[in-house]
Coordinates of C-alpha atoms in Angstrom, one line a residue:
X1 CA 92.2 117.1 168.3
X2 CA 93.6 116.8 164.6
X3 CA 91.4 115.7 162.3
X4 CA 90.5 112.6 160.6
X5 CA 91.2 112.5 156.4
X6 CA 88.4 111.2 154.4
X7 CA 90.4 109.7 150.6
X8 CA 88.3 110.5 148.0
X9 CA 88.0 107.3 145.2
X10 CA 85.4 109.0 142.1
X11 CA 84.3 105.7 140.2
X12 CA 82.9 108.2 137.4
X13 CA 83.2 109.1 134.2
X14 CA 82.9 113.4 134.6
X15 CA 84.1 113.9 138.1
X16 CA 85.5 117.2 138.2
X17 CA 89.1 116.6 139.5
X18 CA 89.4 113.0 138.3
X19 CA 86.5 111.7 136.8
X20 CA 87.1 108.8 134.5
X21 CA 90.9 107.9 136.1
X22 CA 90.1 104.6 137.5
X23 CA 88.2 103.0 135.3
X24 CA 88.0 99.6 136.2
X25 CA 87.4 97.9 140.1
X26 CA 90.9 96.8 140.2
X27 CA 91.9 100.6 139.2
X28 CA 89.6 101.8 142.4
X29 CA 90.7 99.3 144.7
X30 CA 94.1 100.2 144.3
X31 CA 94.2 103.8 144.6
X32 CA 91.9 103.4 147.7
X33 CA 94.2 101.2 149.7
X34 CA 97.2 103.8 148.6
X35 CA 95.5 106.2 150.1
X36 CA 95.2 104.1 153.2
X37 CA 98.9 103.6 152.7
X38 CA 99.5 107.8 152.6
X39 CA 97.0 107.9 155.6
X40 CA 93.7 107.9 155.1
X41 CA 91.1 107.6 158.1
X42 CA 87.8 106.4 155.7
X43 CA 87.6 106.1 152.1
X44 CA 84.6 107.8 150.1
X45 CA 83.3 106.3 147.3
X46 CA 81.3 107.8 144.3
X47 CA 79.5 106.6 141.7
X48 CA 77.9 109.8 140.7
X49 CA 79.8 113.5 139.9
X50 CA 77.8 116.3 141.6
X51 CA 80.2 118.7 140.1
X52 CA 78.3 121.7 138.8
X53 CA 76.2 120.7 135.6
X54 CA 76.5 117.3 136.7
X55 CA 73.9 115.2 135.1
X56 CA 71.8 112.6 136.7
X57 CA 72.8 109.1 136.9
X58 CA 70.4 106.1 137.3
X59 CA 70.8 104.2 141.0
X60 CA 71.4 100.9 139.0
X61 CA 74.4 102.1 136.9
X62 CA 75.5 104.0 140.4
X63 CA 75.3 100.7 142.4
X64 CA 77.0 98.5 139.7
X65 CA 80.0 101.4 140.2
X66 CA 80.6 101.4 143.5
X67 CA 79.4 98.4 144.9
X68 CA 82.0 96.0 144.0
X69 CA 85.0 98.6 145.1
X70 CA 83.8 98.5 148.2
X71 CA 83.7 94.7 148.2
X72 CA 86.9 94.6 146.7
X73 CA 88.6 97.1 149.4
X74 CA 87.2 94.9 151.9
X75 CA 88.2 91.3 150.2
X76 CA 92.0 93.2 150.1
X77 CA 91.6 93.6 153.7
X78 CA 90.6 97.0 154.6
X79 CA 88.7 97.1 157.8
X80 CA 88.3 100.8 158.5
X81 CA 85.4 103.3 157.7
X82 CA 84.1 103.2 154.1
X83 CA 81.6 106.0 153.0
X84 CA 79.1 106.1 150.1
X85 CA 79.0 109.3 148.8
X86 CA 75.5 109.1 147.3
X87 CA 72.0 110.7 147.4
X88 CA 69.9 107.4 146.6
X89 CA 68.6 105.5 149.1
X90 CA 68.6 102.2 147.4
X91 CA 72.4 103.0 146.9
X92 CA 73.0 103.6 150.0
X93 CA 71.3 100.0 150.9
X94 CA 73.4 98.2 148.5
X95 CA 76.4 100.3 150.1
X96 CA 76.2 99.1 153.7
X97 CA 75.1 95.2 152.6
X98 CA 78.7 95.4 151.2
X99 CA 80.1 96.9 153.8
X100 CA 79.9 100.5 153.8
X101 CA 79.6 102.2 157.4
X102 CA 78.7 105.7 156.3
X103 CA 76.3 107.6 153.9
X104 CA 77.4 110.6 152.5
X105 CA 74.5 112.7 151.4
X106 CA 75.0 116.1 149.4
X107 CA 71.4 116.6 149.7
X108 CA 70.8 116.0 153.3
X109 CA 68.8 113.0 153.2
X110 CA 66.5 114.9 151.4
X111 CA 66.4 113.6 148.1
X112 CA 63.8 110.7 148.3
X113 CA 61.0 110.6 150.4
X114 CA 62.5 107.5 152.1
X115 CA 66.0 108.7 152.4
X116 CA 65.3 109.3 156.3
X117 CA 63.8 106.2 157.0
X118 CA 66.4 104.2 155.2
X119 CA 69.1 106.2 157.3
X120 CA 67.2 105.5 160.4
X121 CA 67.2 101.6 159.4
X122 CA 70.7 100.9 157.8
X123 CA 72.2 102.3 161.3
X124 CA 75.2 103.8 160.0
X125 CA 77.1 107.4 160.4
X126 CA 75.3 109.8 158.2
X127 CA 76.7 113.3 156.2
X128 CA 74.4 115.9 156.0
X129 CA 75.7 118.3 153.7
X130 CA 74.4 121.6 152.5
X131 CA 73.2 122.4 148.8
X132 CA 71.1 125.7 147.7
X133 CA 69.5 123.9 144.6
X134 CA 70.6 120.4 142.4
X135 CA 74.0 120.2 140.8
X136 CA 72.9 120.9 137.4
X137 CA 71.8 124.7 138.3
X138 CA 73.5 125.3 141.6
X139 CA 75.8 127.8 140.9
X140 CA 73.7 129.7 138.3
X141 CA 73.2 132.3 140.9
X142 CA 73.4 131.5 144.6
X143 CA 72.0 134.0 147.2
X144 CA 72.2 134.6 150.5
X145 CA 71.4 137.0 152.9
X146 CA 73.3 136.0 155.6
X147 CA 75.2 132.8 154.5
X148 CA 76.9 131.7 157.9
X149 CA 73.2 131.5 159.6
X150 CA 71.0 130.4 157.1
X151 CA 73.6 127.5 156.1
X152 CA 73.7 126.9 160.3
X153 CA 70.0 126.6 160.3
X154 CA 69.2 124.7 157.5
X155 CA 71.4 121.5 158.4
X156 CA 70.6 122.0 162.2
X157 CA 67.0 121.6 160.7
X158 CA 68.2 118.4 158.9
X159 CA 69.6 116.8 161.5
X160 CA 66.4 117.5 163.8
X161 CA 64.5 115.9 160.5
X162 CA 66.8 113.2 161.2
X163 CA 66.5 112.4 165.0
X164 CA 63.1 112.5 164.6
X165 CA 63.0 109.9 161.7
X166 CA 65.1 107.6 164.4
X167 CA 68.5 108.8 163.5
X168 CA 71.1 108.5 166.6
X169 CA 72.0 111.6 167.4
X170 CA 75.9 110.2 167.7
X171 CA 75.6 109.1 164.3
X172 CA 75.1 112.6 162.4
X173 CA 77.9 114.7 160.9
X174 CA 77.4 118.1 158.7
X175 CA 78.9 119.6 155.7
X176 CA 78.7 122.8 155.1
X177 CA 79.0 122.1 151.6
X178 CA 81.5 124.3 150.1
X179 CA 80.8 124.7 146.5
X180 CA 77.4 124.0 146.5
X181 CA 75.4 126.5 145.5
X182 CA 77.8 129.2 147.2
X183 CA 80.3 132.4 145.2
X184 CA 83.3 132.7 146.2
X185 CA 82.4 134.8 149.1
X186 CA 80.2 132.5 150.2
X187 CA 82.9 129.7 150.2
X188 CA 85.4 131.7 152.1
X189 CA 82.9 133.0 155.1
X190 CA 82.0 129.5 155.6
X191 CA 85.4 128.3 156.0
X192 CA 86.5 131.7 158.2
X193 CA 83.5 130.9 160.3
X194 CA 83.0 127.2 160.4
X195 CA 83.1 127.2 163.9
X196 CA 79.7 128.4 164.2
X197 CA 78.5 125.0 162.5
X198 CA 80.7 123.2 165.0
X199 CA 78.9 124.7 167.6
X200 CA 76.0 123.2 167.0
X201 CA 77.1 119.9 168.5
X202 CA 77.6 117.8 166.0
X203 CA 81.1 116.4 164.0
X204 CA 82.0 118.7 161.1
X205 CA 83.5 117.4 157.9
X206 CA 84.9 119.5 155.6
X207 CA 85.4 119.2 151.7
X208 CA 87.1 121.8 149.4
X209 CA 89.9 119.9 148.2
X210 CA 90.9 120.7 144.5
X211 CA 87.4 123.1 144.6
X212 CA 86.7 126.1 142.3
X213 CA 86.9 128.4 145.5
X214 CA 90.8 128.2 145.1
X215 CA 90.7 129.2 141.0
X216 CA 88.8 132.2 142.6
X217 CA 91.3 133.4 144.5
X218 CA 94.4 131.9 142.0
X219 CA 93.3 132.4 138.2
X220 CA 96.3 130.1 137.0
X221 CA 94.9 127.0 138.6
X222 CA 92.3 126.5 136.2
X223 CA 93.7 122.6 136.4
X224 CA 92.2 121.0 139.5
X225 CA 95.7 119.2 139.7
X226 CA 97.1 122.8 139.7
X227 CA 95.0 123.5 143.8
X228 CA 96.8 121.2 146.2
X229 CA 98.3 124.5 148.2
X230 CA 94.9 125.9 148.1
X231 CA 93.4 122.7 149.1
X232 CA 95.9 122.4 152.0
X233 CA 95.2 125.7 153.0
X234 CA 92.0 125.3 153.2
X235 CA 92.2 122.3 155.3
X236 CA 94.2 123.8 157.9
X237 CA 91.8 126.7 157.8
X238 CA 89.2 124.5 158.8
X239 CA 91.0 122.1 161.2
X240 CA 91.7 125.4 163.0
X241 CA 88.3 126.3 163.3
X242 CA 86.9 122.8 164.6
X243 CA 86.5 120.8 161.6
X244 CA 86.6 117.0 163.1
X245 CA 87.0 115.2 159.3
X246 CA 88.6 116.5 156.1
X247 CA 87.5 115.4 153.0
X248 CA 90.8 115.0 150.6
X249 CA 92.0 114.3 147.0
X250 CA 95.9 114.3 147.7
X251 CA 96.1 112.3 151.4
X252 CA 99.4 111.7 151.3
X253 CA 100.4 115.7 151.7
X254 CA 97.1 116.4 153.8
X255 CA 98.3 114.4 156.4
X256 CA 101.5 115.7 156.5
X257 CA 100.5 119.3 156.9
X258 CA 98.1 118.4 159.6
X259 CA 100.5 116.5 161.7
X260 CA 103.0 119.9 161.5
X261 CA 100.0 121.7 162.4
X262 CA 100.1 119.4 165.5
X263 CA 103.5 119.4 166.1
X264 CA 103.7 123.3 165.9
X265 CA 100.7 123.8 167.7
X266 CA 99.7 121.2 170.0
X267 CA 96.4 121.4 172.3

């Protein structure tokens, strides 16, 4: 089965890749419903960069981001999956009162004591990715013994955390969470392995696109703009290996390389 494409649209300021692009609601709409128009499966929206050394933004400024994109998306007539990419629960609240069907946690749920419960409540399809640390300090000096396992563990212990909080099982995805807290190494034996994660039952979305990983392996593409053939790379890797959502800057060319990938290789 291909995967789905998740369209990134970054309402922020510092966003690694694009941060401070669409600047207004109409900006955010816009691009989102083009990258229904290149293909897009479900549009993420962020109101906060968790880019390395990312600071902290307050849950009101994040809501009065994101919230009325995804109102606006849905006023312009897009019906299909929306996704808050945030760690606050209150956010994700707001998200899902406007519309949004799934919460996108880099932290797991495990940022606020009530982040569990609210999942539990609001009902809707839940990311649980995997972060060693907080994005200010993350990548200061991530360690692993063995990273495969202990990243396999750690979100199968999440979405246990979950279920028991009244999570439906049906409803939980995981993320490895390439990038956070992870080297290079780290990064590339999660993607050559991500099976293993899929293994554990549950959907698997994957997000590298435009990542750091790929200026470790290319040292010219120190412009984000400059890592769409590592990006796509990378998202065939993982679509190879089980991956049931990829999480995507440039759609448009995403899509096209996993419907060759089909066409060349179909199941």
């Amino acid at each position: 089965m291909s995967p789905t494409v998740m369209g990134i649209v970054n309402v922020t300021p510092d966003s690694f890749s694009d941060g401070g692009r669409l600047a207004s609601v109409a900006a955010a709409v816009a691009h989102g419903l083009r990258l229904v128009e290149q293909g897009a499966d479900v549009l993420d929206i962020g109101g906060e960069s968790t880019r390395p050394g990312a600071a902290p933004v307050a849950g009101a400024e994040e809501i009065a981001r994101t919230i009325p994109v995804i109102e606006g998306l849905r006023a312009a007539g897009w019906a299909g999956p929306v996704s808050i990419d945030t760690m606050k629960p209150a956010v994700a609240r707001a998200a899902v009162a406007a519309g949004a069907t799934m919460w996108n946690d880099v932290t797991a749920l495990g940022y606020a004591p009530d982040s569990l419960a609210t999942a539990a409540e609001l009902g809707c399809d839940v990311v649980l990715m995997h972060m060693r640390g907080e994005p200010q300090s993350m990548q200061a000096d991530p360690r692993y013994d063995e990273v495969v396992a202990e990243v396999c563990t750690e979100l199968a212990a999440r979405a246990v955390a979950a279920m028991a909080a009244g999570v439906a099982q049906e409803r939980i995805w995981l993320d490895p969470g390439i990038g956070f807290g992870k080297t290079l190494a780290h990064n590339l034996a999660l993607t050559g392995e991500l099976d293993r994660l899929v293994e554990l039952g549950f959907p698997v979305l994957f997000g590298a696109s435009r990542k750091r990983m790929i200026l470790g392996i290319d040292p010219t593409a120190t412009d984000p703009g400059d890592r769409l053939g590592g990006s796509i790379a990378l998202a065939l890797a993982a679509a190879g290996r089980g991956a049931r959502m990829i999480r995507v800057h440039d759609v448009r060319e995403t899509v096209q390389a996993l419907r060759l990938k089909a066409a060349l290789l179909p199941e």
